[in-house]
PDB file of N, CA and C in Angstrom:
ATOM      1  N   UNK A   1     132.381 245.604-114.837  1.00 35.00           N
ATOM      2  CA  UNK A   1     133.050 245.503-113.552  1.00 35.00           C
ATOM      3  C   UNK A   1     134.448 244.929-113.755  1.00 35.00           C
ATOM      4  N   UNK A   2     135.232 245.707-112.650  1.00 41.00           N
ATOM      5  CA  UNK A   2     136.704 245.454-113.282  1.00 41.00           C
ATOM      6  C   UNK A   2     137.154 244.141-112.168  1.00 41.00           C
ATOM      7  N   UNK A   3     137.621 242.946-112.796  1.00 46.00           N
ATOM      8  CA  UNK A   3     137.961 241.876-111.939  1.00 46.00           C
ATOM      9  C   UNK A   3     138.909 242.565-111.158  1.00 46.00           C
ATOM     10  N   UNK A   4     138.856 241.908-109.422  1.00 43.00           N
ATOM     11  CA  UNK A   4     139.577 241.572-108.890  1.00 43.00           C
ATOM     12  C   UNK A   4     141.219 241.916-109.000  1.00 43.00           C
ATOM     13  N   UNK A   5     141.577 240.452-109.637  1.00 46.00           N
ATOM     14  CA  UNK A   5     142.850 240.432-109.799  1.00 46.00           C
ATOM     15  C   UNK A   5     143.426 241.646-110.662  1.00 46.00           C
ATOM     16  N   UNK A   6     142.626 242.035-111.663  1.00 53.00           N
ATOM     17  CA  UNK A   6     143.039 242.775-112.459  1.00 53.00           C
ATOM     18  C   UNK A   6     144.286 244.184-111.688  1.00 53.00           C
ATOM     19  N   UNK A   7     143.190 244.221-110.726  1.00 68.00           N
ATOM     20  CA  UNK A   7     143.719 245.702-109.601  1.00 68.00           C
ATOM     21  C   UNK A   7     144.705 244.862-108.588  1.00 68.00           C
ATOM     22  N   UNK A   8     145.362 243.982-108.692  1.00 82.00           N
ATOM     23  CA  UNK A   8     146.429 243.561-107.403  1.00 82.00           C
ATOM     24  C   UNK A   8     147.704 244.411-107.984  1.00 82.00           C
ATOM     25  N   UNK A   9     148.345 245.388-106.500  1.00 87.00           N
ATOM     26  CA  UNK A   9     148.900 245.794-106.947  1.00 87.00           C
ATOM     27  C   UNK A   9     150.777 244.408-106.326  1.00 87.00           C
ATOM     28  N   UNK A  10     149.805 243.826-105.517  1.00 87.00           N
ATOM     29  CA  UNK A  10     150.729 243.432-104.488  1.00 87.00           C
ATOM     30  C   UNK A  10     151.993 243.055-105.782  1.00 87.00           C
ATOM     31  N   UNK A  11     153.610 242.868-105.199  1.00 89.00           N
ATOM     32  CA  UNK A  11     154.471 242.163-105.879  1.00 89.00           C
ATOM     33  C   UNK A  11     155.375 241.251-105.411  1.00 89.00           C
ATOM     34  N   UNK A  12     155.239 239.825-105.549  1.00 89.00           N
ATOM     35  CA  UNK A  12     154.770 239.576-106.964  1.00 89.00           C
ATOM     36  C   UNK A  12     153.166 239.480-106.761  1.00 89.00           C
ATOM     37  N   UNK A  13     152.610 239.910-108.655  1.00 91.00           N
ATOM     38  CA  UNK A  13     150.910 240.022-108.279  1.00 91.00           C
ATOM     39  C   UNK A  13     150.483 238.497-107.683  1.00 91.00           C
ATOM     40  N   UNK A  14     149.285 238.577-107.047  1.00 94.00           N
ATOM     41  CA  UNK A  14     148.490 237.736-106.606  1.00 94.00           C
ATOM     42  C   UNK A  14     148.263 236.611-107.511  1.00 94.00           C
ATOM     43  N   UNK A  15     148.281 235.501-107.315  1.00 94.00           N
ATOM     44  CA  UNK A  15     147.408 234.257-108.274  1.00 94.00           C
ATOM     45  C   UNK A  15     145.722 234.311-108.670  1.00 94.00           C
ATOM     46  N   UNK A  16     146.303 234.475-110.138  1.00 94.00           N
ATOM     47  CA  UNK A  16     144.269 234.414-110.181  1.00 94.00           C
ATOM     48  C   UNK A  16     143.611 233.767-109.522  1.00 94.00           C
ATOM     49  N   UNK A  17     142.261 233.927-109.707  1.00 95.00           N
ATOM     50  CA  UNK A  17     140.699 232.878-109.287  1.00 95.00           C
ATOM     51  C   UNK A  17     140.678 231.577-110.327  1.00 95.00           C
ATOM     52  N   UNK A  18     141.451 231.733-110.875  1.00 94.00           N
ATOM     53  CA  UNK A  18     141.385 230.413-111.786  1.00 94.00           C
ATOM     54  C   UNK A  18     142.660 229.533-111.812  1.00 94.00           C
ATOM     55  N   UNK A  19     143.466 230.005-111.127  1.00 93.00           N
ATOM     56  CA  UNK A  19     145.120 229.155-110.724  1.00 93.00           C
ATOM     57  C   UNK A  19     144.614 228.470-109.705  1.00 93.00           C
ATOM     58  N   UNK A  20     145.536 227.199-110.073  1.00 93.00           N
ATOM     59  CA  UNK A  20     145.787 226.482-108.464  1.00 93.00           C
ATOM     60  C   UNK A  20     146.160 226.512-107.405  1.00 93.00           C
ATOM     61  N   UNK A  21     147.029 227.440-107.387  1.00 94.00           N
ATOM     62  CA  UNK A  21     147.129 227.791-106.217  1.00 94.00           C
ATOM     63  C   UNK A  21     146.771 229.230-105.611  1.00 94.00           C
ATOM     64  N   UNK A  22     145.438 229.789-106.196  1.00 95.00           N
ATOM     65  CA  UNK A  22     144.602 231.183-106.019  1.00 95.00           C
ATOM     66  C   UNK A  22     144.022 231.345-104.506  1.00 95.00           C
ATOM     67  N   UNK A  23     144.534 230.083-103.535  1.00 94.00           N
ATOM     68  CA  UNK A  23     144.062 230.481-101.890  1.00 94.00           C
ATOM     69  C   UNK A  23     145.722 231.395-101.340  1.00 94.00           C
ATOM     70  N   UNK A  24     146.916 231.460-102.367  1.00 94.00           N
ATOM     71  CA  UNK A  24     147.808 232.303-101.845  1.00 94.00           C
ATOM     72  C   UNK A  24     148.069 233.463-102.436  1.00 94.00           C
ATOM     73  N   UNK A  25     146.640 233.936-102.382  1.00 95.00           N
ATOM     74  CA  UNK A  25     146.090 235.600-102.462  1.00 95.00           C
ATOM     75  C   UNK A  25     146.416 236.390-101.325  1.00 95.00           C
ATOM     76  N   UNK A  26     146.818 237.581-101.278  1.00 95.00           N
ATOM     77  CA  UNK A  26     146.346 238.702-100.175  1.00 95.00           C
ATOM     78  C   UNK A  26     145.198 238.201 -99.989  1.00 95.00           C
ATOM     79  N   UNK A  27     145.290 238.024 -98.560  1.00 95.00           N
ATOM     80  CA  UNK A  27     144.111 238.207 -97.533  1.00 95.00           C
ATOM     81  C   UNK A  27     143.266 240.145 -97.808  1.00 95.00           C
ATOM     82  N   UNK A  28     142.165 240.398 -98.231  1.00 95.00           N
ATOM     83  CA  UNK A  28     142.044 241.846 -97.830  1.00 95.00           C
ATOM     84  C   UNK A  28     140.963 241.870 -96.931  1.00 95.00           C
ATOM     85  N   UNK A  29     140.039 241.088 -97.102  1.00 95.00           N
ATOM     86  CA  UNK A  29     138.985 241.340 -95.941  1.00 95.00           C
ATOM     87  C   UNK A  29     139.118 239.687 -95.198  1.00 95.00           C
ATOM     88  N   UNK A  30     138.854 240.036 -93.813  1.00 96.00           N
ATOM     89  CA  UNK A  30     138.591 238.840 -92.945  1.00 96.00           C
ATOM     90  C   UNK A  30     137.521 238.956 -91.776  1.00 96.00           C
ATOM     91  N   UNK A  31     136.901 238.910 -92.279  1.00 96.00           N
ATOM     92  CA  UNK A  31     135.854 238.147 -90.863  1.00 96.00           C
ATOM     93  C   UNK A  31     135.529 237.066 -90.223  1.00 96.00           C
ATOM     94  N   UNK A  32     136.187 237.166 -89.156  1.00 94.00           N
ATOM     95  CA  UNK A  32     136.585 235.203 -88.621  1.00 94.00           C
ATOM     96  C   UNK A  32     135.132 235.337 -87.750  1.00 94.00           C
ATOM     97  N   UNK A  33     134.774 235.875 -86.657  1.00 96.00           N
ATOM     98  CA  UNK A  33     133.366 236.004 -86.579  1.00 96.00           C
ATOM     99  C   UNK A  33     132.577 234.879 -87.377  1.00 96.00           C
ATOM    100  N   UNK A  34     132.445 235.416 -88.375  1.00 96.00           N
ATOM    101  CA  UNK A  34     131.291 234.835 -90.004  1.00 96.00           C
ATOM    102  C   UNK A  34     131.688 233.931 -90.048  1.00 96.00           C
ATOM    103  N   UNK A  35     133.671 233.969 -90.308  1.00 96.00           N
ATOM    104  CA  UNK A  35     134.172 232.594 -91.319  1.00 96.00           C
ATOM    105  C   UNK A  35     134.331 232.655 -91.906  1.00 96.00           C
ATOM    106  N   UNK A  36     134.866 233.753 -92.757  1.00 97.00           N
ATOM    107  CA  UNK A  36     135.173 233.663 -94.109  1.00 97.00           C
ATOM    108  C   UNK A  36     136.004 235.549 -94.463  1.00 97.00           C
ATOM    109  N   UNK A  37     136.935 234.936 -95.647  1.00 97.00           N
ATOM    110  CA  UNK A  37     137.850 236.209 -96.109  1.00 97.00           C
ATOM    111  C   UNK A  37     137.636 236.355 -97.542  1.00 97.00           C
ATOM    112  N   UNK A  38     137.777 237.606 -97.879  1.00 97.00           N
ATOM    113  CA  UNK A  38     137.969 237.784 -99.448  1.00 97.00           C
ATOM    114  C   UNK A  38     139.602 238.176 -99.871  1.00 97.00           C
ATOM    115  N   UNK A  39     140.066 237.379-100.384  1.00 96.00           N
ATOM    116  CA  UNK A  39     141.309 237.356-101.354  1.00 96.00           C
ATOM    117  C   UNK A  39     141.475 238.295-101.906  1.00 96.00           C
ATOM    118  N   UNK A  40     142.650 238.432-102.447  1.00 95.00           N
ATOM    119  CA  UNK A  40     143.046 239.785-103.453  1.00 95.00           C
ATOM    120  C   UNK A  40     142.239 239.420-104.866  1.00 95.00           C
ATOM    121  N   UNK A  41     142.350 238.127-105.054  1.00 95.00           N
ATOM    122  CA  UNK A  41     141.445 237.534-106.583  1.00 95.00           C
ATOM    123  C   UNK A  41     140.362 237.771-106.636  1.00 95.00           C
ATOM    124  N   UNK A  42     139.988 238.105-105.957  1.00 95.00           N
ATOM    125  CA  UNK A  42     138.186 237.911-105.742  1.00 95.00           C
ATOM    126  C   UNK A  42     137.335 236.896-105.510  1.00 95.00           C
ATOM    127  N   UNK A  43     138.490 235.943-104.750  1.00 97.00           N
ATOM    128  CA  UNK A  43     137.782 234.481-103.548  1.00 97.00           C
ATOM    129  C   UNK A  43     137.698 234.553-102.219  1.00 97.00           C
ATOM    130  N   UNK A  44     136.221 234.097-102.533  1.00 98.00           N
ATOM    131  CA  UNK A  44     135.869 234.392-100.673  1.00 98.00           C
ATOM    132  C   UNK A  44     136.532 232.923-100.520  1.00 98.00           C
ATOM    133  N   UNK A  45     137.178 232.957 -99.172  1.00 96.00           N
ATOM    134  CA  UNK A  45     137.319 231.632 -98.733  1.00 96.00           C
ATOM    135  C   UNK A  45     136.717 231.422 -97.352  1.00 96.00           C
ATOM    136  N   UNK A  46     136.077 230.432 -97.120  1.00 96.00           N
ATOM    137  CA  UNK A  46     135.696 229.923 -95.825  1.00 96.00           C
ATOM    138  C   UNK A  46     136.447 229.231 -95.138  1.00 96.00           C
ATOM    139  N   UNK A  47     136.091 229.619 -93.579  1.00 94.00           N
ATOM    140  CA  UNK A  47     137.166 228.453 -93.270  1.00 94.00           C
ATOM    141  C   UNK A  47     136.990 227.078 -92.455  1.00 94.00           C
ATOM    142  N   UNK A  48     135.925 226.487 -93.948  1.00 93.00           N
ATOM    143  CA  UNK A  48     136.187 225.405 -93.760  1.00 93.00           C
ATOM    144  C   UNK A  48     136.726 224.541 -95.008  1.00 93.00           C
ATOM    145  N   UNK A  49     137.497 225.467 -95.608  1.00 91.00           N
ATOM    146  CA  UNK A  49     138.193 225.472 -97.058  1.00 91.00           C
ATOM    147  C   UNK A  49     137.917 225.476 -97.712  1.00 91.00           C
ATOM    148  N   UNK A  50     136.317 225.954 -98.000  1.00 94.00           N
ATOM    149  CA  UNK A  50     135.394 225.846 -99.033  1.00 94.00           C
ATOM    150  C   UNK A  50     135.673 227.163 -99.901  1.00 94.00           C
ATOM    151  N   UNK A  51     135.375 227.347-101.476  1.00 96.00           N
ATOM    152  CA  UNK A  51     135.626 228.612-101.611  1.00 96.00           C
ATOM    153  C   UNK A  51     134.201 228.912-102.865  1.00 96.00           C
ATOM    154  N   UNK A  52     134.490 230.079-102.936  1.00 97.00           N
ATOM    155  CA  UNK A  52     133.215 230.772-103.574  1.00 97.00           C
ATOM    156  C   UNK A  52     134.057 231.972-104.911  1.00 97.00           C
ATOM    157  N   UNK A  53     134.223 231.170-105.811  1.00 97.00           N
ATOM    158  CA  UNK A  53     135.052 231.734-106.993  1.00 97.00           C
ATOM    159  C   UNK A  53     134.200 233.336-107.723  1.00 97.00           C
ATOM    160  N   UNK A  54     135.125 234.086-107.960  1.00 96.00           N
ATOM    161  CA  UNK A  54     134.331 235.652-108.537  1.00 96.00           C
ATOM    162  C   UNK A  54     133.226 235.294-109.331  1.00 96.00           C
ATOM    163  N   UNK A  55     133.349 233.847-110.212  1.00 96.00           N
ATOM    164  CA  UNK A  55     132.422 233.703-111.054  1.00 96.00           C
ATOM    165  C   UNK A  55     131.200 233.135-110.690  1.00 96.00           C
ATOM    166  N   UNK A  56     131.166 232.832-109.522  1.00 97.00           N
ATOM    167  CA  UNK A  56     130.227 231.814-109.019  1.00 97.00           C
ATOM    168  C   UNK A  56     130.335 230.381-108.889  1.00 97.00           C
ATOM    169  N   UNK A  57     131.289 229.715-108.982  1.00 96.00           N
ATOM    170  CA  UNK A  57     131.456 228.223-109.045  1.00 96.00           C
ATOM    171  C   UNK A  57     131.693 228.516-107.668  1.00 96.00           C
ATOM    172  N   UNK A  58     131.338 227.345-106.806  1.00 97.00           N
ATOM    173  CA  UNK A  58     131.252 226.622-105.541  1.00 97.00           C
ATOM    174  C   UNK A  58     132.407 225.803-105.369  1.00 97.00           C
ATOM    175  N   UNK A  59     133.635 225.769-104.742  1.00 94.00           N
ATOM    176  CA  UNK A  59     134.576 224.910-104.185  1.00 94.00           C
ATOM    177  C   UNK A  59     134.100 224.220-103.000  1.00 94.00           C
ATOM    178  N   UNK A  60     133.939 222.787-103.255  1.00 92.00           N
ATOM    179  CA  UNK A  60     133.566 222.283-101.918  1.00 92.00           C
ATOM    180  C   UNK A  60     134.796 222.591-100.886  1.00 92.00           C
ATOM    181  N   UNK A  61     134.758 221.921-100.008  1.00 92.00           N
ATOM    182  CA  UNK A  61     135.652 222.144 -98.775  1.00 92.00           C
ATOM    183  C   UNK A  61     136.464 220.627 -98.876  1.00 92.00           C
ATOM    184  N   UNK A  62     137.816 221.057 -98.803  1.00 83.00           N
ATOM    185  CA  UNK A  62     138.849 220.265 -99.112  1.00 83.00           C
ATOM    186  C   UNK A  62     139.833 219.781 -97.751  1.00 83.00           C
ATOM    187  N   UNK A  63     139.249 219.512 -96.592  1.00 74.00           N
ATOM    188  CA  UNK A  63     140.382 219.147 -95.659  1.00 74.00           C
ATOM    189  C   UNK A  63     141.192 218.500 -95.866  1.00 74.00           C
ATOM    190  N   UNK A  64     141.954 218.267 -95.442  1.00 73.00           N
ATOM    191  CA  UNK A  64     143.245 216.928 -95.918  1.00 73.00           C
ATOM    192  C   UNK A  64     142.463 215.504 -94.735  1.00 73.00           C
ATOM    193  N   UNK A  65     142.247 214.605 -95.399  1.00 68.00           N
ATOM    194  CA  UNK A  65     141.756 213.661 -94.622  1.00 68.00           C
ATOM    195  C   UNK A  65     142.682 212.572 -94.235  1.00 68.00           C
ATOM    196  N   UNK A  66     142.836 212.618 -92.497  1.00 66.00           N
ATOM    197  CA  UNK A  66     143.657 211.668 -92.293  1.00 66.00           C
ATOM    198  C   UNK A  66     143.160 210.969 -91.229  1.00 66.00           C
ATOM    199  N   UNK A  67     144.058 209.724 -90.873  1.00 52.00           N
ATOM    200  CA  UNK A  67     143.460 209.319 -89.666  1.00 52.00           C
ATOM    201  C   UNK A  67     143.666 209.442 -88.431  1.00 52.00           C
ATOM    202  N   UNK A  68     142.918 209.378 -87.728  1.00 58.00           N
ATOM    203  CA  UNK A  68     142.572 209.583 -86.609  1.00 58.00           C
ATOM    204  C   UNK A  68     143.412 208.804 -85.236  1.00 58.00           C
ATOM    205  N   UNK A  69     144.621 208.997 -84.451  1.00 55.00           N
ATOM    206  CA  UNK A  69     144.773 207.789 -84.188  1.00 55.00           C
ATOM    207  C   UNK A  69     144.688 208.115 -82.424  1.00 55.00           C
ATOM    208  N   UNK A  70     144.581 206.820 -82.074  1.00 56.00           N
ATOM    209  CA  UNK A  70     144.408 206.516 -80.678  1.00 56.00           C
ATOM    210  C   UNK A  70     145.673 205.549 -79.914  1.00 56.00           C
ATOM    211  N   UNK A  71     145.723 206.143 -78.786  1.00 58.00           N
ATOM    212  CA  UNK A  71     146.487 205.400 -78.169  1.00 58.00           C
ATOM    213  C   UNK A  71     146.637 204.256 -77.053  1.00 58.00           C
ATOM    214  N   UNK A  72     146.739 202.892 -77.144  1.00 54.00           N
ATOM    215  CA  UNK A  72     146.505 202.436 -76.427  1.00 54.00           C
ATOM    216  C   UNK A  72     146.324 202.694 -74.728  1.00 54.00           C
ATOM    217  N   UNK A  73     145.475 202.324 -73.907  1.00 50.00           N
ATOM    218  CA  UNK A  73     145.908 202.453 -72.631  1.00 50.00           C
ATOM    219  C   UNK A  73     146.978 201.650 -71.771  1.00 50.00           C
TER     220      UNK A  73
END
């Protein structure tokens, strides 16, 4: 089976499944419905930033954690 990335024709090509920064793939499939898209790399991403690498490794879900703030009355 021929990877993914191998076939991006986009230019410039896509970032592999194994780069750091491989969530700024072509979008090619999206189903927001479900929750989730497949990349030009061959990463599904969820969107709850979790991702699911061609090879099978599991990306947990990475929000940016901040705080929360409130305003006095």
């Amino acid at each position: 089976m021929k990877s993914a990335h191998l076939s991006c024709r986009h230019q410039p090509p896509c970032p592999t499944a194994d780069s750091a920064d491989r969530e700024a793939a072509t979008l090619v499939v999206h189903w927001p419905v479900q929750g989730w898209g497949l990349l030009c790399n061959g990463v599904v991403l969820f969107e709850d930033t979790g991702e699911l690498l061609p090879d099978g490794q599991v990306i947990e879900p990475h929000r940016p954690v901040g705080a929360i703030s409130s305003r006095a009355a």
